[in-house]
Short mmCIF file of C-alpha atoms in Angstrom, two decimals:
data_model
loop_
_atom_site.label_atom_id
_atom_site.label_comp_id
_atom_site.label_asym_id
_atom_site.label_seq_id
_atom_site.Cartn_x
_atom_site.Cartn_y
_atom_site.Cartn_z
CA MET A 1210 14.71 -6.34 -17.69
CA ILE A 1211 14.78 -4.24 -14.51
CA VAL A 1212 12.29 -2.76 -12.04
CA MET A 1213 12.62 0.92 -11.10
CA LYS A 1214 10.80 2.27 -8.05
CA PHE A 1215 10.46 6.00 -7.29
CA GLY A 1216 9.13 7.27 -3.97
CA GLY A 1217 6.92 10.24 -3.22
CA SER A 1218 9.72 12.81 -2.99
CA SER A 1219 10.98 11.74 -6.43
CA VAL A 1220 7.59 12.56 -8.01
CA ALA A 1221 6.60 15.42 -5.69
CA ASN A 1222 5.91 17.94 -8.47
CA ALA A 1223 6.03 18.44 -12.22
CA GLU A 1224 9.74 19.21 -12.22
CA ARG A 1225 10.54 16.01 -10.36
CA ILE A 1226 8.26 13.94 -12.63
CA LYS A 1227 10.10 15.35 -15.66
CA HIS A 1228 13.39 14.35 -14.07
CA VAL A 1229 12.11 10.85 -13.29
CA ALA A 1230 10.91 10.55 -16.88
CA SER A 1231 14.41 11.39 -18.11
CA ILE A 1232 15.86 8.65 -15.87
CA ILE A 1233 13.31 6.13 -17.16
CA LYS A 1234 14.18 7.05 -20.75
CA SER A 1235 17.89 6.57 -20.08
CA TYR A 1236 17.15 2.99 -18.98
CA SER A 1237 14.67 2.20 -21.74
CA GLU A 1238 17.01 -0.32 -23.41
CA ARG A 1239 16.93 -2.44 -20.23
CA LYS A 1240 13.13 -2.85 -20.50
CA PRO A 1241 12.12 -1.23 -17.20
CA ILE A 1242 8.96 -1.82 -15.23
CA VAL A 1243 8.36 1.35 -13.20
CA VAL A 1244 6.68 1.58 -9.78
CA LEU A 1245 5.55 4.98 -8.46
CA SER A 1246 4.36 6.23 -5.09
CA ALA A 1247 1.88 9.07 -4.59
CA MET A 1248 3.09 12.60 -5.25
CA GLY A 1249 4.85 14.19 -2.26
CA ASP A 1250 2.50 14.53 0.71
CA THR A 1251 -0.61 13.43 -1.18
CA THR A 1252 -1.26 10.42 1.09
CA ASP A 1253 -1.21 12.67 4.16
CA HIS A 1254 -3.52 15.13 2.42
CA LEU A 1255 -5.92 12.30 1.58
CA LEU A 1256 -6.03 11.21 5.20
CA THR A 1257 -6.63 14.80 6.31
CA ALA A 1258 -9.48 15.04 3.81
CA ALA A 1259 -10.92 11.84 5.27
CA ASP A 1260 -10.80 13.24 8.81
CA GLU A 1261 -12.56 16.38 7.62
CA ALA A 1262 -15.16 14.28 5.81
CA VAL A 1263 -15.94 12.37 9.02
CA GLN A 1264 -16.69 15.79 10.54
CA GLY A 1265 -19.05 16.51 7.65
CA LYS A 1266 -16.77 18.63 5.47
CA VAL A 1267 -15.88 17.58 1.91
CA ALA A 1268 -12.64 19.29 0.89
CA LEU A 1269 -10.19 18.07 -1.71
CA SER A 1270 -9.02 21.40 -3.14
CA ARG A 1271 -5.41 20.88 -2.05
CA ILE A 1272 -5.22 17.50 -3.80
CA GLU A 1273 -7.09 18.72 -6.87
CA LYS A 1274 -4.96 21.87 -7.12
CA LEU A 1275 -1.67 19.94 -6.98
CA HIS A 1276 -2.60 17.45 -9.67
CA LYS A 1277 -4.26 20.01 -11.92
CA ALA A 1278 -1.23 22.31 -11.72
CA THR A 1279 1.08 19.35 -12.34
CA ALA A 1280 -0.89 18.30 -15.41
CA GLU A 1281 -0.70 21.84 -16.78
CA GLU A 1282 3.04 22.13 -16.15
CA LEU A 1283 3.65 18.74 -17.73
CA GLY A 1284 1.58 19.76 -20.73
CA VAL A 1285 -0.82 16.82 -20.45
CA SER A 1286 -4.61 16.85 -20.39
CA PHE A 1287 -6.31 17.21 -17.01
CA SER A 1288 -8.75 14.58 -18.29
CA GLU A 1289 -6.07 12.00 -17.46
CA VAL A 1290 -6.87 12.40 -13.75
CA GLN A 1291 -10.21 14.22 -13.63
CA PRO A 1292 -12.36 11.05 -13.48
CA LEU A 1293 -10.36 9.83 -10.47
CA LEU A 1294 -10.75 13.15 -8.70
CA GLU A 1295 -14.50 13.03 -9.30
CA GLU A 1296 -14.56 9.48 -7.89
CA LEU A 1297 -12.59 10.71 -4.87
CA LYS A 1298 -15.10 13.51 -4.28
CA THR A 1299 -17.95 11.00 -4.38
CA LEU A 1300 -16.14 8.83 -1.84
CA LEU A 1301 -15.51 11.76 0.52
CA THR A 1302 -19.16 12.76 0.21
CA GLY A 1303 -20.17 9.25 1.25
CA ILE A 1304 -17.82 9.38 4.23
CA SER A 1305 -19.28 12.75 5.25
CA MET A 1306 -22.80 11.33 5.14
CA LEU A 1307 -21.94 8.19 7.12
CA LYS A 1308 -19.55 10.09 9.41
CA GLU A 1309 -17.30 7.05 9.73
CA LEU A 1310 -14.12 5.74 8.13
CA THR A 1311 -13.60 1.98 8.14
CA LYS A 1312 -10.25 0.35 7.37
CA ARG A 1313 -11.61 -0.84 4.04
CA THR A 1314 -12.75 2.67 3.10
CA ARG A 1315 -9.43 4.11 4.24
CA ASP A 1316 -7.53 1.82 1.88
CA TYR A 1317 -9.83 2.79 -0.98
CA LEU A 1318 -9.24 6.44 -0.14
CA VAL A 1319 -5.43 6.42 0.03
CA SER A 1320 -5.18 4.41 -3.21
CA PHE A 1321 -6.01 7.56 -5.16
CA GLY A 1322 -2.54 8.98 -4.56
CA GLU A 1323 -0.68 6.25 -6.47
CA ARG A 1324 -3.42 5.98 -9.10
CA LEU A 1325 -3.17 9.69 -9.85
CA SER A 1326 0.64 9.74 -10.06
CA VAL A 1327 0.97 6.84 -12.53
CA ARG A 1328 -1.54 8.44 -14.87
CA LEU A 1329 0.29 11.76 -14.94
CA ALA A 1330 3.72 10.17 -15.39
CA SER A 1331 2.52 7.83 -18.12
CA ALA A 1332 0.82 10.67 -19.99
CA TYR A 1333 3.99 12.78 -19.82
CA LEU A 1334 6.21 9.96 -21.10
CA ASN A 1335 3.86 9.39 -24.05
CA LYS A 1336 3.78 13.13 -24.76
CA THR A 1337 7.58 13.26 -24.90
CA GLY A 1338 7.91 10.31 -27.26
CA THR A 1339 8.45 7.39 -24.88
CA GLU A 1340 5.64 4.87 -25.14
CA ALA A 1341 4.24 4.06 -21.69
CA GLN A 1342 1.15 2.45 -20.18
CA TYR A 1343 -0.10 2.93 -16.63
CA TYR A 1344 -1.49 0.06 -14.58
CA ASP A 1345 -3.28 -0.13 -11.28
CA ALA A 1346 -1.48 -2.93 -9.42
CA TRP A 1347 -4.45 -5.31 -9.43
CA ASP A 1348 -4.47 -5.16 -13.24
CA VAL A 1349 -1.07 -6.90 -13.26
CA GLY A 1350 -1.77 -9.60 -10.69
CA PHE A 1351 -1.52 -7.98 -7.25
CA ILE A 1352 -4.10 -9.90 -5.24
CA SER A 1353 -3.96 -9.81 -1.44
CA ASP A 1354 -5.79 -11.03 1.61
CA SER A 1355 -8.42 -8.80 3.24
CA ASN A 1356 -6.28 -7.49 6.08
CA PHE A 1357 -6.98 -3.86 5.25
CA MET A 1358 -4.21 -1.32 5.94
CA SER A 1359 -1.60 -4.10 6.17
CA ALA A 1360 -2.49 -6.69 3.56
CA GLU A 1361 -0.31 -9.63 2.55
CA LEU A 1362 0.01 -10.72 -1.07
CA LEU A 1363 -1.34 -14.15 -2.01
CA ASP A 1364 0.91 -16.83 -3.48
CA SER A 1365 -0.98 -16.59 -6.77
CA VAL A 1366 0.81 -13.32 -7.59
CA TRP A 1367 3.92 -15.33 -8.55
CA ASP A 1368 1.98 -16.74 -11.53
CA LEU A 1369 -0.30 -13.78 -12.28
CA ILE A 1370 2.45 -11.16 -12.66
CA PRO A 1371 4.45 -12.95 -15.39
CA LYS A 1372 1.24 -13.56 -17.34
CA ALA A 1373 0.36 -9.85 -17.16
CA PHE A 1374 3.72 -8.78 -18.57
CA GLU A 1375 4.28 -11.57 -21.09
CA SER A 1376 3.75 -9.34 -24.13
CA TYR A 1377 6.14 -6.71 -22.74
CA LYS A 1378 8.82 -9.28 -21.90
CA THR A 1379 8.65 -10.87 -25.35
CA GLY A 1380 8.72 -7.49 -27.11
CA VAL A 1381 5.20 -7.61 -28.54
CA SER A 1382 4.38 -4.51 -26.46
CA LYS A 1383 6.88 -1.65 -26.42
CA ALA A 1384 5.04 0.47 -23.83
CA ILE A 1385 6.93 0.84 -20.56
CA PRO A 1386 4.62 -0.25 -17.70
CA ILE A 1387 4.05 2.38 -14.99
CA VAL A 1388 2.56 0.57 -11.98
CA THR A 1389 1.01 1.83 -8.76
CA GLY A 1390 2.98 0.94 -5.65
CA PHE A 1391 1.53 0.14 -2.23
CA ILE A 1392 -1.91 -1.11 -3.29
CA ALA A 1393 -3.67 -4.32 -4.33
CA LYS A 1394 -7.14 -5.86 -4.32
CA ASP A 1395 -8.51 -8.77 -2.35
CA LYS A 1396 -10.45 -11.66 -3.87
CA ASN A 1397 -13.69 -9.72 -3.39
CA GLY A 1398 -12.41 -6.82 -5.46
CA TYR A 1399 -11.87 -4.44 -2.55
CA ILE A 1400 -8.79 -2.22 -2.63
CA THR A 1401 -6.17 -2.97 0.02
CA THR A 1402 -2.87 -1.37 1.01
CA LEU A 1403 0.31 -3.31 1.73
CA GLY A 1404 1.34 -1.51 4.91
CA ARG A 1405 4.85 -0.38 5.81
CA GLY A 1406 7.27 -0.56 2.90
CA GLY A 1407 4.34 -1.26 0.59
CA SER A 1408 5.69 0.47 -2.52
CA ASP A 1409 9.06 -1.21 -2.10
CA LEU A 1410 7.23 -4.53 -1.74
CA THR A 1411 5.39 -3.86 -5.00
CA ALA A 1412 8.73 -3.32 -6.74
CA THR A 1413 10.50 -6.34 -5.26
CA MET A 1414 7.52 -8.60 -5.90
CA LEU A 1415 7.47 -7.52 -9.55
CA GLY A 1416 11.20 -8.06 -9.83
CA ALA A 1417 11.16 -11.47 -8.19
CA ALA A 1418 8.16 -12.75 -10.16
CA MET A 1419 9.63 -11.51 -13.46
CA ARG A 1420 13.17 -12.73 -12.57
CA VAL A 1421 14.60 -9.35 -13.59
CA GLU A 1422 18.29 -8.42 -13.65
CA GLU A 1423 17.87 -6.16 -10.63
CA VAL A 1424 15.36 -4.04 -8.73
CA GLN A 1425 16.29 -0.37 -8.39
CA THR A 1426 14.78 1.77 -5.67
CA TRP A 1427 15.52 5.46 -6.23
CA LYS A 1428 15.89 7.73 -3.21
CA ASP A 1429 17.41 11.14 -2.41
CA VAL A 1430 20.77 9.83 -1.10
CA ASP A 1431 23.68 8.01 -2.77
CA GLY A 1432 22.52 4.59 -1.67
CA ILE A 1433 22.98 3.05 1.78
CA LEU A 1434 25.25 5.18 3.95
CA THR A 1435 27.61 4.29 6.79
CA THR A 1436 25.38 6.34 9.10
CA ASP A 1437 22.78 9.11 9.09
CA PRO A 1438 24.33 12.05 7.17
CA ARG A 1439 22.38 14.46 9.38
CA ILE A 1440 24.56 13.27 12.27
CA VAL A 1441 27.77 12.66 10.33
CA PRO A 1442 27.89 14.70 7.11
CA GLU A 1443 31.01 12.76 6.05
CA ALA A 1444 29.11 9.46 5.97
CA LYS A 1445 30.05 7.47 2.89
CA THR A 1446 28.19 5.08 0.64
CA VAL A 1447 28.31 1.37 1.43
CA SER A 1448 28.72 -0.29 -1.95
CA GLU A 1449 27.37 -3.72 -0.97
CA VAL A 1450 25.37 -5.24 1.90
CA THR A 1451 23.58 -8.54 2.33
CA TYR A 1452 19.82 -8.89 2.71
CA GLU A 1453 20.36 -9.79 6.37
CA GLU A 1454 22.50 -6.71 7.00
CA ALA A 1455 20.04 -4.45 5.19
CA ALA A 1456 17.14 -5.86 7.21
CA GLU A 1457 18.95 -5.19 10.49
CA MET A 1458 19.85 -1.67 9.36
CA ALA A 1459 16.23 -0.93 8.49
CA TYR A 1460 14.94 -2.39 11.74
CA PHE A 1461 17.34 -0.26 13.75
CA GLY A 1462 16.61 3.06 12.09
CA ALA A 1463 18.38 3.33 8.73
CA GLN A 1464 16.44 4.56 5.70
CA VAL A 1465 16.75 1.31 3.79
CA LEU A 1466 14.07 -0.97 2.35
CA HIS A 1467 11.64 -2.31 4.94
CA PRO A 1468 12.67 -5.89 5.82
CA ARG A 1469 9.41 -7.43 4.56
CA SER A 1470 9.89 -5.82 1.15
CA MET A 1471 13.17 -7.68 0.65
CA VAL A 1472 11.62 -11.13 1.10
CA PRO A 1473 10.56 -11.75 -2.54
CA CYS A 1474 13.98 -10.84 -3.99
CA LYS A 1475 15.83 -12.79 -1.32
CA LYS A 1476 13.68 -15.81 -2.13
CA VAL A 1477 14.87 -15.95 -5.75
CA GLY A 1478 18.22 -14.17 -5.42
CA ILE A 1479 17.42 -10.93 -7.27
CA PRO A 1480 19.73 -8.05 -6.21
CA VAL A 1481 18.24 -4.73 -5.08
CA ARG A 1482 20.12 -1.54 -5.92
CA VAL A 1483 19.53 1.71 -4.00
CA LYS A 1484 20.23 4.74 -6.20
CA ASN A 1485 20.01 8.51 -5.94
CA SER A 1486 17.51 10.23 -8.24
CA TYR A 1487 19.40 13.50 -7.67
CA ASN A 1488 22.74 11.93 -8.65
CA ILE A 1489 22.04 9.36 -11.35
CA ASP A 1490 25.73 8.73 -12.10
CA SER A 1491 26.35 7.36 -8.62
CA PRO A 1492 26.42 3.54 -8.66
CA GLY A 1493 24.55 3.51 -5.35
CA SER A 1494 24.45 0.45 -3.10
CA ILE A 1495 23.50 -3.10 -3.94
CA ILE A 1496 21.77 -5.59 -1.63
CA VAL A 1497 22.73 -9.19 -2.37
CA ASP A 1498 22.42 -12.62 -0.82
CA GLY A 1499 26.12 -12.85 0.06
CA HIS A 1500 29.16 -10.62 -0.24
CA THR A 1501 30.97 -10.91 -3.58
CA GLY A 1502 34.36 -9.78 -2.28
CA PRO A 1503 36.29 -8.51 0.75
CA VAL A 1504 34.39 -6.07 2.97
CA SER A 1505 35.21 -4.07 6.08
CA ALA A 1506 34.39 -5.55 9.47
CA VAL A 1507 31.87 -2.75 10.15
CA ARG A 1508 29.30 -1.87 7.48
CA ALA A 1509 27.26 0.88 9.13
CA ILE A 1510 26.03 2.48 12.35
CA THR A 1511 22.36 3.23 13.03
CA ALA A 1512 20.46 4.98 15.80
CA VAL A 1513 16.90 4.74 17.13
CA LYS A 1514 16.00 7.44 19.63
CA GLY A 1515 13.15 7.70 22.11
CA VAL A 1516 13.08 4.09 23.26
CA THR A 1517 12.31 2.81 26.76
CA LEU A 1518 14.66 0.62 28.80
CA LEU A 1519 13.21 -1.80 31.34
CA ASP A 1520 15.45 -3.32 34.01
CA ILE A 1521 13.80 -6.42 35.50
CA VAL A 1522 15.41 -7.99 38.58
CA SER A 1523 14.32 -11.04 40.60
CA THR A 1524 16.12 -13.68 42.62
CA ARG A 1525 13.33 -16.02 41.50
CA MET A 1526 15.17 -16.29 38.19
CA ILE A 1527 17.88 -18.48 39.71
CA GLY A 1528 17.28 -21.97 38.40
CA ALA A 1529 13.59 -21.22 37.81
CA SER A 1530 12.26 -22.85 34.67
CA GLY A 1531 9.59 -20.89 32.84
CA PHE A 1532 10.47 -17.56 34.45
CA MET A 1533 11.46 -15.98 31.14
CA ALA A 1534 8.26 -17.25 29.53
CA HIS A 1535 6.26 -15.63 32.32
CA ILE A 1536 8.02 -12.31 31.67
CA PHE A 1537 7.44 -12.46 27.92
CA ASN A 1538 3.80 -13.39 28.38
CA GLN A 1539 3.24 -9.95 29.91
CA PHE A 1540 4.49 -8.33 26.70
CA LEU A 1541 2.28 -10.64 24.66
CA LYS A 1542 -0.70 -9.67 26.79
CA TRP A 1543 -0.11 -5.95 26.23
CA ASP A 1544 0.88 -6.39 22.55
CA ILE A 1545 4.30 -4.75 23.03
CA SER A 1546 7.32 -5.94 21.07
CA ILE A 1547 10.86 -6.11 22.41
CA ASP A 1548 13.79 -4.72 20.42
CA VAL A 1549 17.03 -5.48 22.29
CA ILE A 1550 17.54 -7.78 25.25
CA ALA A 1551 20.37 -8.78 27.61
CA THR A 1552 20.15 -11.24 30.49
CA SER A 1553 22.12 -12.26 33.58
CA GLU A 1554 21.41 -14.80 36.30
CA VAL A 1555 18.95 -12.58 38.18
CA SER A 1556 18.08 -9.78 35.79
CA ILE A 1557 16.80 -8.93 32.32
CA SER A 1558 17.35 -5.61 30.57
CA LEU A 1559 15.33 -4.93 27.44
CA THR A 1560 14.16 -2.08 25.25
CA ILE A 1561 10.77 -1.32 23.77
CA ASN A 1562 9.95 1.32 21.19
CA ASN A 1563 6.62 2.26 22.74
CA LYS A 1564 5.75 5.85 23.58
CA GLY A 1565 2.29 5.03 24.90
CA ASP A 1566 0.98 4.37 28.39
CA LEU A 1567 2.88 1.47 29.98
CA THR A 1568 0.98 1.53 33.30
CA GLY A 1569 -0.77 -1.79 32.73
CA LEU A 1570 2.39 -3.59 31.65
CA LEU A 1571 4.43 -2.21 34.55
CA GLU A 1572 1.75 -3.15 37.11
CA ASP A 1573 1.73 -6.72 35.81
CA MET A 1574 5.53 -6.86 35.70
CA GLN A 1575 5.85 -5.72 39.33
CA LYS A 1576 3.86 -8.80 40.36
CA VAL A 1577 6.61 -10.94 38.84
CA ALA A 1578 9.82 -8.97 39.46
CA ALA A 1579 11.14 -5.57 40.45
CA THR A 1580 10.90 -3.49 37.29
CA GLU A 1581 12.47 -0.09 36.65
CA CYS A 1582 11.34 1.94 33.64
CA LYS A 1583 13.79 4.37 32.04
CA ARG A 1584 12.63 6.51 29.13
CA GLY A 1585 14.62 8.72 26.78
CA LYS A 1586 17.09 6.06 25.67
CA SER A 1587 18.64 5.34 22.27
CA ILE A 1588 19.68 2.11 20.56
CA ILE A 1589 22.96 2.49 18.71
CA THR A 1590 23.53 -0.48 16.43
CA VAL A 1591 26.78 -1.45 14.73
CA ILE A 1592 26.06 -3.54 11.62
CA CYS A 1593 29.13 -5.74 11.36
CA ASP A 1594 30.70 -9.15 11.10
CA THR A 1595 30.27 -10.34 14.68
CA THR A 1596 32.84 -13.08 14.23
CA GLN A 1597 35.24 -10.16 14.73
CA ALA A 1598 33.30 -8.83 17.74
CA SER A 1599 36.29 -8.62 20.08
CA SER A 1600 38.30 -6.29 17.87
CA ILE A 1601 35.20 -4.31 16.87
CA LEU A 1602 34.21 -3.75 20.49
CA ALA A 1603 37.80 -2.96 21.49
CA ASP A 1604 38.07 -0.20 18.87
CA GLY A 1605 34.61 1.17 19.65
CA PHE A 1606 34.95 1.24 23.43
CA ALA A 1607 38.45 2.69 23.25
CA ALA A 1608 36.99 5.62 21.32
CA LEU A 1609 34.03 5.98 23.72
CA VAL A 1610 36.34 5.99 26.76
CA LYS A 1611 38.22 8.96 25.33
CA LYS A 1612 34.90 10.85 25.20
CA ASN A 1613 33.99 9.71 28.73
CA ILE A 1614 30.91 7.89 27.45
CA ASN A 1615 29.60 4.81 29.27
CA VAL A 1616 26.92 2.80 27.50
CA GLN A 1617 24.21 1.30 29.70
CA MET A 1618 23.61 -2.03 28.00
CA ILE A 1619 25.05 -4.10 25.19
CA SER A 1620 23.59 -6.93 23.12
CA LYS A 1621 25.21 -9.03 20.42
CA GLY A 1622 22.51 -9.89 17.92
CA ALA A 1623 21.58 -13.51 17.26
CA SER A 1624 21.61 -12.65 13.55
CA LYS A 1625 25.43 -12.45 13.70
CA VAL A 1626 25.44 -9.10 11.90
CA ASN A 1627 24.81 -6.57 14.66
CA ILE A 1628 25.94 -5.36 18.06
CA SER A 1629 23.61 -2.95 19.85
CA MET A 1630 24.26 -0.66 22.79
CA ILE A 1631 22.01 1.62 24.83
CA CYS A 1632 22.73 5.21 25.80
CA ASP A 1633 20.76 8.33 26.73
CA ASP A 1634 19.07 10.23 23.91
CA SER A 1635 21.22 13.22 24.81
CA GLU A 1636 24.37 11.21 24.05
CA ALA A 1637 23.15 9.38 20.94
CA ASP A 1638 24.57 11.69 18.28
CA LEU A 1639 27.93 11.86 20.04
CA VAL A 1640 28.07 8.06 20.33
CA VAL A 1641 27.33 7.70 16.62
CA LYS A 1642 29.96 10.29 15.69
CA THR A 1643 32.55 8.72 17.97
CA LEU A 1644 31.99 5.20 16.67
CA HIS A 1645 31.94 6.41 13.08
CA GLU A 1646 35.32 8.10 13.54
CA ALA A 1647 36.68 4.89 15.06
CA TYR A 1648 35.38 2.53 12.40
CA PHE A 1649 35.66 4.80 9.36
CA PRO A 1650 38.71 6.99 10.04
CA ASP A 1651 39.11 7.85 6.35
CA THR A 1652 35.89 9.93 6.54
CA VAL A 1653 37.08 12.16 9.37
CA THR A 1654 37.62 15.77 8.28
CA GLN A 1655 40.73 17.42 9.64
#
């Protein structure tokens, strides 16, 4: 048994749904459970419709047109989704009358995207001779807390999910389950959404609870790449990474599974495979608990642009207990998280990925230490085996020196799988290209 998850771009239109259906059919012998996101930009369109409804205008023509046209092109009855669209119209009408959108109502609203897509895909599979059955996630055990817009699943899902799929696992039911990603219900029956990486979390939770062979998440690239192919077109696929490496890559900008979505599979040791829905023959990349064989010292290079660097200097730091705590309390007060940090005897340099107004934080910081704020910085992260840090840094800096690039800060991650450095946004792409050439010379085009 496997779990297969397809994102919004993979089911963006009728043609893509047909292609996804063909992939599902090709894996039918492995008893797949399928997780789907909303079609294309449907979630954004739903939120736009909500904003318009708050202003008193009920408009869902764009959403209705897409799903009606898709049903026609797939050759399935519009009645598969019409009741949901009517329910959506009623909801938008209510929002327009109240002229407000609560978090709970917002979650109810955006749930329509996934609920519409699973119905269309399931209907098409049945039409083409592959027995399938759609499920809203709460029908198969997805119960969450009531933290709307960023809900957490309850521990009971570990028992509820296997019960829901018992007949499918034992072969009594032959219908391939097509499940909504991203959504759940709380104990009161209100629809919730699972926040960032929600659809991936749906897939990994299903896989972990069912103890499947592997979870497959299908994207539009050949798995996890050595860097962003928009910066380095020659970037190659990384065949295997650990959960820890994948989490660091995602945190520092790579298009990998969100770290929280990997938790269920990591807990029970289920591998996650990243595959390309446009290139189904590619083996993709697999995320595992520990490497199964020899690997290169450097796995990948990521970049996060538009961050802010704060240089904090104070002689009060010398031998002063609690000084660091006082600094961090300011970030706690202003609810701002820190990404990368480096310290010396009298100074702290750190980065924050916050594009908002920092006036309050900076005013409070100046009371404690001299603080300089530098915007327009990038975090370049080398995902690697830091037990080989000396040779990795030697190769990287030798390459940067040749390009006359001086990084402004460096931090060796406590996770033991990353080294991060700070540069100007204007240099970020060049730094990534230079490091990639140094660490992956076989990808350099002559």
